[in-house]
């Protein structure tokens, strides 16, 4: 023993790197407009499926292949075009394990979901970072230029978090056609709210992986379950690097039940769209700049008063996400959309603060 400082030999990028900022806890019971969860909750059919789990079922290791075979038709894919994962976070780590190593480059259009950069940096990748402009426009020409340099992976959230941008299927097709030797990961975490998808293209393209999650519209963030879809040549390689039991029995049962209860998701999406319209109108009335969003959140610009507004809301148990760090300018805040009732309450409080 060489004393308390002994840590073995972690990879250099981790030993020298920065920790991911800790997620806020003690959020239960507050108005949670900070993590893009599903504020209408989850399906009662999912909770019933969880109650039906038997002692034998829980004492066994999970059987994910059977669950995948049952779920694949619900997504319109074959079972060998799909993997289940412990949320998209887990999918991103798996993709990074398989496609990223020192000396390879990774394309990002930032600000975007921070886990892309986090996993790429851990593997010593060279980050090619492009940025949304001040109007939150996607830098298409630069993306096509960087794709000519053949980065190993392009992580692209569609809709993007935190900007809310949504690229249409035609633009995505142009990107995929230009990605000669790049795996394009189209992260469709918010697909249910946007309706835009490239999922049917995984059968034709070997340079595409699509990620989906049960954390957002299905309201199961606490269970950690999601999917990766890709051509079977890609899933074969991803499976080689996957842990044998990445998703627990309860999460698998919940995902299956959620997939069957499409009516719940439809209702939740309708409610969130109504909430979005109320919030957009209310914020515009208060003179706050709102960016268009294809997802269950809005990016807004409060200007110089941004940090004070975030802090004042927090004192009233209303949590929103300050995005000053992502944009290197104070004022940007991301607000998760809740039910119409929650949005009216939120706007009422905001009005007293502005
Ligand atoms: C674009 C994007 N991808 C993935 C995730 C995480 O999804 P999961 O809960 O499935 O890990 C988020 C969560 O905020 C997200 O915004």
mmCIF file of C-alpha atoms and ligand atoms in Angstrom:
data_model
loop_
_atom_site.group_PDB
_atom_site.id
_atom_site.type_symbol
_atom_site.label_atom_id
_atom_site.label_comp_id
_atom_site.label_asym_id
_atom_site.label_seq_id
_atom_site.Cartn_x
_atom_site.Cartn_y
_atom_site.Cartn_z
ATOM 1 C CA UNK A 1 0.000 0.000 0.000
ATOM 2 C CA UNK A 2 1.390 3.357 -1.017
ATOM 3 C CA UNK A 3 -1.203 5.316 0.952
ATOM 4 C CA UNK A 4 -4.593 6.808 0.182
ATOM 5 C CA UNK A 5 -3.466 8.438 -3.101
ATOM 6 C CA UNK A 6 -2.935 5.070 -4.842
ATOM 7 C CA UNK A 7 -5.444 4.861 -7.717
ATOM 8 C CA UNK A 8 -4.011 2.188 -10.041
ATOM 9 C CA UNK A 9 -3.537 3.305 -13.644
ATOM 10 C CA UNK A 10 -6.684 4.923 -15.092
ATOM 11 C CA UNK A 11 -6.586 5.943 -18.768
ATOM 12 C CA UNK A 12 -4.834 9.272 -19.180
ATOM 13 C CA UNK A 13 -7.906 11.126 -20.421
ATOM 14 C CA UNK A 14 -9.758 10.147 -17.247
ATOM 15 C CA UNK A 15 -6.915 10.772 -14.805
ATOM 16 C CA UNK A 16 -6.468 14.279 -16.212
ATOM 17 C CA UNK A 17 -10.009 14.960 -17.307
ATOM 18 C CA UNK A 18 -12.832 16.777 -15.661
ATOM 19 C CA UNK A 19 -15.729 15.041 -13.964
ATOM 20 C CA UNK A 20 -19.165 15.449 -15.517
ATOM 21 C CA UNK A 21 -21.076 18.043 -13.458
ATOM 22 C CA UNK A 22 -23.201 16.229 -10.872
ATOM 23 C CA UNK A 23 -26.929 15.973 -11.588
ATOM 24 C CA UNK A 24 -29.219 17.751 -9.174
ATOM 25 C CA UNK A 25 -31.005 15.502 -6.651
ATOM 26 C CA UNK A 26 -33.883 16.028 -4.136
ATOM 27 C CA UNK A 27 -36.149 16.975 -7.075
ATOM 28 C CA UNK A 28 -39.178 14.881 -6.117
ATOM 29 C CA UNK A 29 -42.309 16.959 -5.513
ATOM 30 C CA UNK A 30 -40.876 20.077 -7.154
ATOM 31 C CA UNK A 31 -41.880 21.431 -10.554
ATOM 32 C CA UNK A 32 -39.208 19.611 -12.567
ATOM 33 C CA UNK A 33 -38.734 21.658 -15.736
ATOM 34 C CA UNK A 34 -34.991 20.963 -15.818
ATOM 35 C CA UNK A 35 -34.344 17.453 -17.217
ATOM 36 C CA UNK A 36 -36.799 16.976 -20.096
ATOM 37 C CA UNK A 37 -38.613 14.152 -18.330
ATOM 38 C CA UNK A 38 -42.223 13.356 -19.128
ATOM 39 C CA UNK A 39 -44.246 15.478 -16.745
ATOM 40 C CA UNK A 40 -47.526 13.602 -17.440
ATOM 41 C CA UNK A 41 -45.791 10.569 -15.821
ATOM 42 C CA UNK A 42 -45.973 7.052 -17.264
ATOM 43 C CA UNK A 43 -48.630 4.581 -18.412
ATOM 44 C CA UNK A 44 -50.717 2.791 -15.775
ATOM 45 C CA UNK A 45 -50.202 -0.331 -17.897
ATOM 46 C CA UNK A 46 -46.471 -0.091 -17.280
ATOM 47 C CA UNK A 47 -47.021 0.054 -13.526
ATOM 48 C CA UNK A 48 -49.356 -2.959 -13.778
ATOM 49 C CA UNK A 49 -46.678 -4.888 -15.710
ATOM 50 C CA UNK A 50 -44.182 -4.084 -12.969
ATOM 51 C CA UNK A 51 -46.582 -5.328 -10.292
ATOM 52 C CA UNK A 52 -46.914 -8.637 -12.180
ATOM 53 C CA UNK A 53 -43.188 -9.435 -11.935
ATOM 54 C CA UNK A 54 -42.754 -12.709 -10.076
ATOM 55 C CA UNK A 55 -40.128 -13.747 -7.557
ATOM 56 C CA UNK A 56 -38.842 -16.311 -10.042
ATOM 57 C CA UNK A 57 -38.688 -13.727 -12.820
ATOM 58 C CA UNK A 58 -36.726 -11.341 -10.640
ATOM 59 C CA UNK A 59 -34.327 -14.024 -9.400
ATOM 60 C CA UNK A 60 -33.341 -14.909 -12.979
ATOM 61 C CA UNK A 61 -30.912 -13.020 -15.197
ATOM 62 C CA UNK A 62 -32.881 -11.008 -17.749
ATOM 63 C CA UNK A 63 -33.637 -12.525 -21.160
ATOM 64 C CA UNK A 64 -33.190 -9.562 -23.453
ATOM 65 C CA UNK A 65 -33.193 -11.431 -26.779
ATOM 66 C CA UNK A 66 -36.750 -12.578 -26.215
ATOM 67 C CA UNK A 67 -37.805 -9.065 -25.296
ATOM 68 C CA UNK A 68 -36.099 -7.704 -28.417
ATOM 69 C CA UNK A 69 -37.856 -10.278 -30.632
ATOM 70 C CA UNK A 70 -41.210 -9.146 -29.205
ATOM 71 C CA UNK A 71 -40.481 -5.417 -29.438
ATOM 72 C CA UNK A 72 -38.780 -5.197 -32.868
ATOM 73 C CA UNK A 73 -42.017 -5.339 -34.925
ATOM 74 C CA UNK A 74 -43.360 -2.424 -32.871
ATOM 75 C CA UNK A 75 -40.510 -0.344 -34.300
ATOM 76 C CA UNK A 76 -40.854 -1.824 -37.805
ATOM 77 C CA UNK A 77 -37.428 -3.505 -37.703
ATOM 78 C CA UNK A 78 -36.061 -7.067 -37.551
ATOM 79 C CA UNK A 79 -34.762 -8.305 -34.206
ATOM 80 C CA UNK A 80 -31.178 -8.344 -35.508
ATOM 81 C CA UNK A 81 -31.409 -4.630 -36.349
ATOM 82 C CA UNK A 82 -31.980 -3.669 -32.713
ATOM 83 C CA UNK A 83 -30.223 -3.726 -29.326
ATOM 84 C CA UNK A 84 -31.724 -2.829 -25.980
ATOM 85 C CA UNK A 85 -29.584 -0.632 -23.755
ATOM 86 C CA UNK A 86 -29.731 0.994 -20.358
ATOM 87 C CA UNK A 87 -30.898 4.320 -21.781
ATOM 88 C CA UNK A 88 -29.297 6.275 -24.618
ATOM 89 C CA UNK A 89 -26.432 7.192 -22.270
ATOM 90 C CA UNK A 90 -25.488 3.512 -22.322
ATOM 91 C CA UNK A 91 -25.930 3.332 -26.121
ATOM 92 C CA UNK A 92 -23.544 6.267 -26.583
ATOM 93 C CA UNK A 93 -20.925 4.634 -24.396
ATOM 94 C CA UNK A 94 -21.268 1.390 -26.370
ATOM 95 C CA UNK A 95 -20.937 3.198 -29.714
ATOM 96 C CA UNK A 96 -17.940 5.119 -28.372
ATOM 97 C CA UNK A 97 -16.311 1.863 -27.216
ATOM 98 C CA UNK A 98 -16.682 0.371 -30.683
ATOM 99 C CA UNK A 99 -15.925 3.354 -32.943
ATOM 100 C CA UNK A 100 -13.744 5.821 -31.039
ATOM 101 C CA UNK A 101 -10.108 5.605 -30.095
ATOM 102 C CA UNK A 102 -7.110 7.919 -29.843
ATOM 103 C CA UNK A 103 -6.333 9.573 -33.161
ATOM 104 C CA UNK A 104 -9.878 9.314 -34.524
ATOM 105 C CA UNK A 105 -12.083 12.337 -34.826
ATOM 106 C CA UNK A 106 -15.661 12.937 -33.758
ATOM 107 C CA UNK A 107 -17.930 15.578 -35.287
ATOM 108 C CA UNK A 108 -20.320 17.523 -33.038
ATOM 109 C CA UNK A 109 -22.548 20.509 -33.691
ATOM 110 C CA UNK A 110 -22.664 22.296 -30.359
ATOM 111 C CA UNK A 111 -24.320 23.122 -28.041
ATOM 112 C CA UNK A 112 -25.703 19.614 -28.020
ATOM 113 C CA UNK A 113 -26.273 16.737 -25.607
ATOM 114 C CA UNK A 114 -23.077 16.860 -23.465
ATOM 115 C CA UNK A 115 -22.602 13.088 -23.204
ATOM 116 C CA UNK A 116 -21.337 12.963 -26.839
ATOM 117 C CA UNK A 117 -18.313 15.094 -25.983
ATOM 118 C CA UNK A 118 -17.904 13.394 -22.592
ATOM 119 C CA UNK A 119 -17.505 9.908 -24.087
ATOM 120 C CA UNK A 120 -15.390 11.127 -27.036
ATOM 121 C CA UNK A 121 -12.973 12.987 -24.763
ATOM 122 C CA UNK A 122 -12.617 9.968 -22.483
ATOM 123 C CA UNK A 123 -11.328 8.046 -25.499
ATOM 124 C CA UNK A 124 -8.887 10.779 -26.539
ATOM 125 C CA UNK A 125 -10.747 11.544 -29.754
ATOM 126 C CA UNK A 126 -10.080 14.718 -31.687
ATOM 127 C CA UNK A 127 -13.278 16.764 -31.450
ATOM 128 C CA UNK A 128 -14.335 18.639 -34.594
ATOM 129 C CA UNK A 129 -16.810 21.078 -33.058
ATOM 130 C CA UNK A 130 -19.089 23.189 -35.232
ATOM 131 C CA UNK A 131 -21.667 25.489 -33.680
ATOM 132 C CA UNK A 132 -25.243 26.608 -34.137
ATOM 133 C CA UNK A 133 -25.247 30.317 -34.959
ATOM 134 C CA UNK A 134 -26.964 33.004 -32.896
ATOM 135 C CA UNK A 135 -30.267 32.225 -34.594
ATOM 136 C CA UNK A 136 -29.736 28.522 -33.742
ATOM 137 C CA UNK A 137 -29.297 27.606 -37.410
ATOM 138 C CA UNK A 138 -27.597 24.317 -38.261
ATOM 139 C CA UNK A 139 -24.249 24.827 -40.076
ATOM 140 C CA UNK A 140 -25.014 22.471 -42.973
ATOM 141 C CA UNK A 141 -22.263 23.602 -45.332
ATOM 142 C CA UNK A 142 -19.559 23.190 -42.667
ATOM 143 C CA UNK A 143 -20.947 19.794 -41.652
ATOM 144 C CA UNK A 144 -20.650 18.545 -45.244
ATOM 145 C CA UNK A 145 -17.119 19.938 -45.427
ATOM 146 C CA UNK A 146 -16.011 18.170 -42.213
ATOM 147 C CA UNK A 147 -17.648 14.923 -43.307
ATOM 148 C CA UNK A 148 -15.245 14.924 -46.279
ATOM 149 C CA UNK A 149 -12.415 14.492 -43.739
ATOM 150 C CA UNK A 150 -14.057 11.211 -42.645
ATOM 151 C CA UNK A 151 -14.543 11.570 -38.876
ATOM 152 C CA UNK A 152 -15.204 8.229 -37.179
ATOM 153 C CA UNK A 153 -18.517 9.299 -35.665
ATOM 154 C CA UNK A 154 -20.964 12.198 -36.049
ATOM 155 C CA UNK A 155 -23.306 12.439 -33.057
ATOM 156 C CA UNK A 156 -26.425 14.334 -34.104
ATOM 157 C CA UNK A 157 -29.431 14.826 -31.836
ATOM 158 C CA UNK A 158 -32.633 15.382 -33.829
ATOM 159 C CA UNK A 159 -34.402 17.329 -32.365
ATOM 160 C CA UNK A 160 -31.301 18.779 -30.769
ATOM 161 C CA UNK A 161 -30.975 19.372 -27.039
ATOM 162 C CA UNK A 162 -30.744 22.189 -25.893
ATOM 163 C CA UNK A 163 -31.515 24.242 -29.020
ATOM 164 C CA UNK A 164 -34.724 22.387 -29.969
ATOM 165 C CA UNK A 165 -33.720 22.380 -33.687
ATOM 166 C CA UNK A 166 -35.298 19.831 -35.931
ATOM 167 C CA UNK A 167 -33.724 18.756 -39.224
ATOM 168 C CA UNK A 168 -36.085 17.335 -41.843
ATOM 169 C CA UNK A 169 -35.647 13.900 -43.380
ATOM 170 C CA UNK A 170 -34.277 15.353 -46.628
ATOM 171 C CA UNK A 171 -31.456 17.211 -44.853
ATOM 172 C CA UNK A 172 -30.624 14.069 -42.896
ATOM 173 C CA UNK A 173 -30.511 12.132 -46.181
ATOM 174 C CA UNK A 174 -27.993 14.637 -47.587
ATOM 175 C CA UNK A 175 -25.844 14.235 -44.461
ATOM 176 C CA UNK A 176 -25.986 10.449 -44.637
ATOM 177 C CA UNK A 177 -25.094 10.479 -48.343
ATOM 178 C CA UNK A 178 -22.074 12.653 -47.567
ATOM 179 C CA UNK A 179 -20.882 10.471 -44.674
ATOM 180 C CA UNK A 180 -18.773 8.092 -46.721
ATOM 181 C CA UNK A 181 -16.800 6.547 -43.867
ATOM 182 C CA UNK A 182 -18.503 8.021 -40.795
ATOM 183 C CA UNK A 183 -21.014 6.408 -38.474
ATOM 184 C CA UNK A 184 -23.805 8.967 -38.146
ATOM 185 C CA UNK A 185 -25.593 8.506 -34.833
ATOM 186 C CA UNK A 186 -29.009 10.135 -35.144
ATOM 187 C CA UNK A 187 -30.188 10.467 -31.559
ATOM 188 C CA UNK A 188 -33.980 10.461 -31.678
ATOM 189 C CA UNK A 189 -34.555 10.782 -27.915
ATOM 190 C CA UNK A 190 -37.409 13.221 -28.624
ATOM 191 C CA UNK A 191 -38.821 11.484 -31.716
ATOM 192 C CA UNK A 192 -42.356 11.165 -30.340
ATOM 193 C CA UNK A 193 -42.618 14.954 -30.104
ATOM 194 C CA UNK A 194 -41.177 15.680 -33.569
ATOM 195 C CA UNK A 195 -42.440 12.806 -35.709
ATOM 196 C CA UNK A 196 -39.286 12.979 -37.880
ATOM 197 C CA UNK A 197 -37.247 9.791 -38.107
ATOM 198 C CA UNK A 198 -34.614 8.024 -40.211
ATOM 199 C CA UNK A 199 -35.249 4.682 -38.531
ATOM 200 C CA UNK A 200 -36.538 2.949 -41.697
ATOM 201 C CA UNK A 201 -33.196 3.701 -43.372
ATOM 202 C CA UNK A 202 -31.108 1.446 -41.120
ATOM 203 C CA UNK A 203 -31.705 -1.530 -43.426
ATOM 204 C CA UNK A 204 -30.112 0.227 -46.414
ATOM 205 C CA UNK A 205 -27.327 2.183 -44.735
ATOM 206 C CA UNK A 206 -24.314 0.806 -42.916
ATOM 207 C CA UNK A 207 -23.263 4.292 -41.755
ATOM 208 C CA UNK A 208 -26.302 4.988 -39.571
ATOM 209 C CA UNK A 209 -27.286 4.202 -35.978
ATOM 210 C CA UNK A 210 -30.542 5.523 -34.540
ATOM 211 C CA UNK A 211 -31.063 5.807 -30.780
ATOM 212 C CA UNK A 212 -34.419 5.947 -29.028
ATOM 213 C CA UNK A 213 -35.339 6.048 -25.355
ATOM 214 C CA UNK A 214 -38.209 5.263 -23.021
ATOM 215 C CA UNK A 215 -37.065 8.139 -20.763
ATOM 216 C CA UNK A 216 -38.909 10.927 -22.546
ATOM 217 C CA UNK A 217 -42.421 10.488 -24.019
ATOM 218 C CA UNK A 218 -42.917 7.100 -22.316
ATOM 219 C CA UNK A 219 -42.012 8.609 -18.949
ATOM 220 C CA UNK A 220 -39.618 5.898 -17.776
ATOM 221 C CA UNK A 221 -36.400 7.841 -17.115
ATOM 222 C CA UNK A 222 -36.101 6.111 -13.740
ATOM 223 C CA UNK A 223 -35.917 2.653 -15.268
ATOM 224 C CA UNK A 224 -33.071 3.362 -17.729
ATOM 225 C CA UNK A 225 -34.059 1.689 -20.967
ATOM 226 C CA UNK A 226 -33.562 2.573 -24.606
ATOM 227 C CA UNK A 227 -32.708 1.071 -27.984
ATOM 228 C CA UNK A 228 -30.129 1.303 -30.741
ATOM 229 C CA UNK A 229 -31.161 0.489 -34.303
ATOM 230 C CA UNK A 230 -28.696 -0.151 -37.107
ATOM 231 C CA UNK A 231 -27.908 -2.359 -40.074
ATOM 232 C CA UNK A 232 -27.272 -5.931 -38.916
ATOM 233 C CA UNK A 233 -23.576 -5.593 -39.844
ATOM 234 C CA UNK A 234 -23.374 -2.735 -37.326
ATOM 235 C CA UNK A 235 -25.460 -4.360 -34.582
ATOM 236 C CA UNK A 236 -23.282 -7.497 -34.844
ATOM 237 C CA UNK A 237 -20.215 -5.449 -33.938
ATOM 238 C CA UNK A 238 -22.009 -3.452 -31.241
ATOM 239 C CA UNK A 239 -23.171 -6.693 -29.604
ATOM 240 C CA UNK A 240 -19.566 -7.908 -29.348
ATOM 241 C CA UNK A 241 -18.821 -4.997 -27.019
ATOM 242 C CA UNK A 242 -22.053 -5.068 -25.012
ATOM 243 C CA UNK A 243 -22.343 -6.372 -21.450
ATOM 244 C CA UNK A 244 -24.370 -9.603 -21.236
ATOM 245 C CA UNK A 245 -27.174 -8.104 -19.151
ATOM 246 C CA UNK A 246 -27.321 -4.368 -19.879
ATOM 247 C CA UNK A 247 -31.029 -3.985 -19.048
ATOM 248 C CA UNK A 248 -32.824 -5.408 -16.027
ATOM 249 C CA UNK A 249 -35.959 -7.561 -16.109
ATOM 250 C CA UNK A 250 -38.157 -4.793 -14.684
ATOM 251 C CA UNK A 251 -36.967 -2.302 -17.295
ATOM 252 C CA UNK A 252 -37.544 -4.806 -20.117
ATOM 253 C CA UNK A 253 -41.067 -5.586 -18.904
ATOM 254 C CA UNK A 254 -41.829 -1.879 -18.588
ATOM 255 C CA UNK A 255 -40.483 -1.102 -22.063
ATOM 256 C CA UNK A 256 -42.621 -3.832 -23.617
ATOM 257 C CA UNK A 257 -45.738 -2.596 -21.834
ATOM 258 C CA UNK A 258 -44.955 1.015 -22.797
ATOM 259 C CA UNK A 259 -44.545 0.094 -26.438
ATOM 260 C CA UNK A 260 -47.950 -1.550 -26.442
ATOM 261 C CA UNK A 261 -49.702 1.412 -24.811
ATOM 262 C CA UNK A 262 -49.413 3.829 -27.736
ATOM 263 C CA UNK A 263 -52.531 5.639 -26.550
ATOM 264 C CA UNK A 264 -50.656 6.842 -23.437
ATOM 265 C CA UNK A 265 -47.817 8.307 -25.507
ATOM 266 C CA UNK A 266 -50.268 9.939 -27.916
ATOM 267 C CA UNK A 267 -52.093 11.562 -24.992
ATOM 268 C CA UNK A 268 -48.871 12.699 -23.336
ATOM 269 C CA UNK A 269 -47.557 14.183 -26.602
ATOM 270 C CA UNK A 270 -50.858 15.999 -27.169
ATOM 271 C CA UNK A 271 -50.720 17.433 -23.646
ATOM 272 C CA UNK A 272 -47.100 18.543 -24.056
ATOM 273 C CA UNK A 273 -47.892 20.186 -27.418
ATOM 274 C CA UNK A 274 -50.710 22.119 -25.746
ATOM 275 C CA UNK A 275 -48.347 23.032 -22.901
ATOM 276 C CA UNK A 276 -45.766 24.148 -25.471
ATOM 277 C CA UNK A 277 -48.215 26.465 -27.218
ATOM 278 C CA UNK A 278 -49.269 28.010 -23.880
ATOM 279 C CA UNK A 279 -45.667 28.499 -22.791
ATOM 280 C CA UNK A 280 -44.602 29.977 -26.157
ATOM 281 C CA UNK A 281 -47.461 32.448 -26.159
ATOM 282 C CA UNK A 282 -46.974 33.384 -22.505
ATOM 283 C CA UNK A 283 -43.228 33.933 -22.845
ATOM 284 C CA UNK A 284 -43.641 36.036 -25.985
ATOM 285 C CA UNK A 285 -46.204 38.161 -24.151
ATOM 286 C CA UNK A 286 -43.625 38.700 -21.396
ATOM 287 C CA UNK A 287 -41.081 39.807 -24.010
ATOM 288 C CA UNK A 288 -38.878 36.714 -23.679
ATOM 289 C CA UNK A 289 -37.218 35.402 -26.869
ATOM 290 C CA UNK A 290 -38.253 31.784 -27.577
ATOM 291 C CA UNK A 291 -36.571 29.511 -30.148
ATOM 292 C CA UNK A 292 -38.689 27.035 -32.124
ATOM 293 C CA UNK A 293 -38.585 23.499 -30.732
ATOM 294 C CA UNK A 294 -39.477 20.052 -32.043
ATOM 295 C CA UNK A 295 -39.130 18.545 -28.569
ATOM 296 C CA UNK A 296 -40.603 18.655 -25.057
ATOM 297 C CA UNK A 297 -38.599 21.712 -24.041
ATOM 298 C CA UNK A 298 -38.039 25.289 -25.126
ATOM 299 C CA UNK A 299 -34.805 27.227 -25.285
ATOM 300 C CA UNK A 300 -35.437 30.801 -24.208
ATOM 301 C CA UNK A 301 -33.287 33.897 -23.824
ATOM 302 C CA UNK A 302 -33.955 35.944 -20.688
ATOM 303 C CA UNK A 303 -30.983 38.226 -21.441
ATOM 304 C CA UNK A 304 -28.981 39.657 -18.552
ATOM 305 C CA UNK A 305 -31.646 38.769 -15.963
ATOM 306 C CA UNK A 306 -31.346 35.011 -16.780
ATOM 307 C CA UNK A 307 -29.323 33.787 -13.750
ATOM 308 C CA UNK A 308 -31.468 35.813 -11.334
ATOM 309 C CA UNK A 309 -34.670 34.359 -12.844
ATOM 310 C CA UNK A 310 -33.325 30.792 -12.558
ATOM 311 C CA UNK A 311 -32.340 31.373 -8.920
ATOM 312 C CA UNK A 312 -35.674 32.988 -8.023
ATOM 313 C CA UNK A 313 -37.619 30.121 -9.617
ATOM 314 C CA UNK A 314 -35.502 27.625 -7.683
ATOM 315 C CA UNK A 315 -36.394 29.347 -4.411
ATOM 316 C CA UNK A 316 -40.036 28.670 -5.354
ATOM 317 C CA UNK A 317 -39.265 24.964 -6.045
ATOM 318 C CA UNK A 318 -39.425 25.411 -9.809
ATOM 319 C CA UNK A 319 -36.403 23.877 -11.520
ATOM 320 C CA UNK A 320 -35.264 25.009 -14.991
ATOM 321 C CA UNK A 321 -31.875 24.507 -16.653
ATOM 322 C CA UNK A 322 -29.494 27.428 -16.954
ATOM 323 C CA UNK A 323 -27.711 27.082 -20.306
ATOM 324 C CA UNK A 324 -25.313 30.017 -19.966
ATOM 325 C CA UNK A 325 -22.362 27.583 -19.970
ATOM 326 C CA UNK A 326 -23.390 25.925 -23.240
ATOM 327 C CA UNK A 327 -23.722 29.231 -25.094
ATOM 328 C CA UNK A 328 -20.978 31.151 -23.293
ATOM 329 C CA UNK A 329 -23.490 33.913 -22.724
ATOM 330 C CA UNK A 330 -25.777 34.565 -19.766
ATOM 331 C CA UNK A 331 -29.494 34.431 -20.334
ATOM 332 C CA UNK A 332 -30.165 31.158 -22.158
ATOM 333 C CA UNK A 333 -32.416 28.824 -20.194
ATOM 334 C CA UNK A 334 -33.966 25.498 -21.178
ATOM 335 C CA UNK A 335 -37.468 24.875 -19.887
ATOM 336 C CA UNK A 336 -39.044 21.429 -20.019
ATOM 337 C CA UNK A 337 -42.670 21.581 -21.098
ATOM 338 C CA UNK A 338 -45.265 20.235 -18.732
ATOM 339 C CA UNK A 339 -49.034 19.918 -18.787
ATOM 340 C CA UNK A 340 -51.167 22.972 -19.680
ATOM 341 C CA UNK A 341 -51.970 23.380 -15.962
ATOM 342 C CA UNK A 342 -48.305 23.324 -14.986
ATOM 343 C CA UNK A 343 -47.424 25.799 -17.740
ATOM 344 C CA UNK A 344 -50.106 28.252 -16.605
ATOM 345 C CA UNK A 345 -48.809 28.005 -13.037
ATOM 346 C CA UNK A 346 -45.229 28.467 -14.237
ATOM 347 C CA UNK A 347 -46.154 31.547 -16.286
ATOM 348 C CA UNK A 348 -48.033 33.001 -13.312
ATOM 349 C CA UNK A 349 -44.907 32.755 -11.151
ATOM 350 C CA UNK A 350 -42.653 34.047 -13.924
ATOM 351 C CA UNK A 351 -44.845 37.079 -14.420
ATOM 352 C CA UNK A 352 -44.330 38.106 -10.796
ATOM 353 C CA UNK A 353 -40.541 37.796 -11.258
ATOM 354 C CA UNK A 354 -40.100 39.730 -14.502
HETATM 355 C C1 LIG B 1 -30.532 14.236 -26.986
HETATM 356 C C2 LIG B 1 -30.576 13.329 -25.792
HETATM 357 N N1 LIG B 1 -30.150 12.076 -25.923
HETATM 358 C C3 LIG B 1 -30.177 11.227 -24.879
HETATM 359 C C4 LIG B 1 -30.641 11.611 -23.636
HETATM 360 C C5 LIG B 1 -30.597 10.637 -22.494
HETATM 361 O O1 LIG B 1 -31.481 9.605 -22.708
HETATM 362 P P1 LIG B 1 -31.545 8.365 -21.728
HETATM 363 O O2 LIG B 1 -32.351 8.756 -20.551
HETATM 364 O O3 LIG B 1 -32.183 7.309 -22.560
HETATM 365 O O4 LIG B 1 -30.129 7.998 -21.360
HETATM 366 C C6 LIG B 1 -31.090 12.912 -23.453
HETATM 367 C C7 LIG B 1 -31.591 13.337 -22.120
HETATM 368 O O5 LIG B 1 -31.774 14.464 -21.805
HETATM 369 C C8 LIG B 1 -31.062 13.789 -24.559
HETATM 370 O O6 LIG B 1 -31.453 15.056 -24.436
#
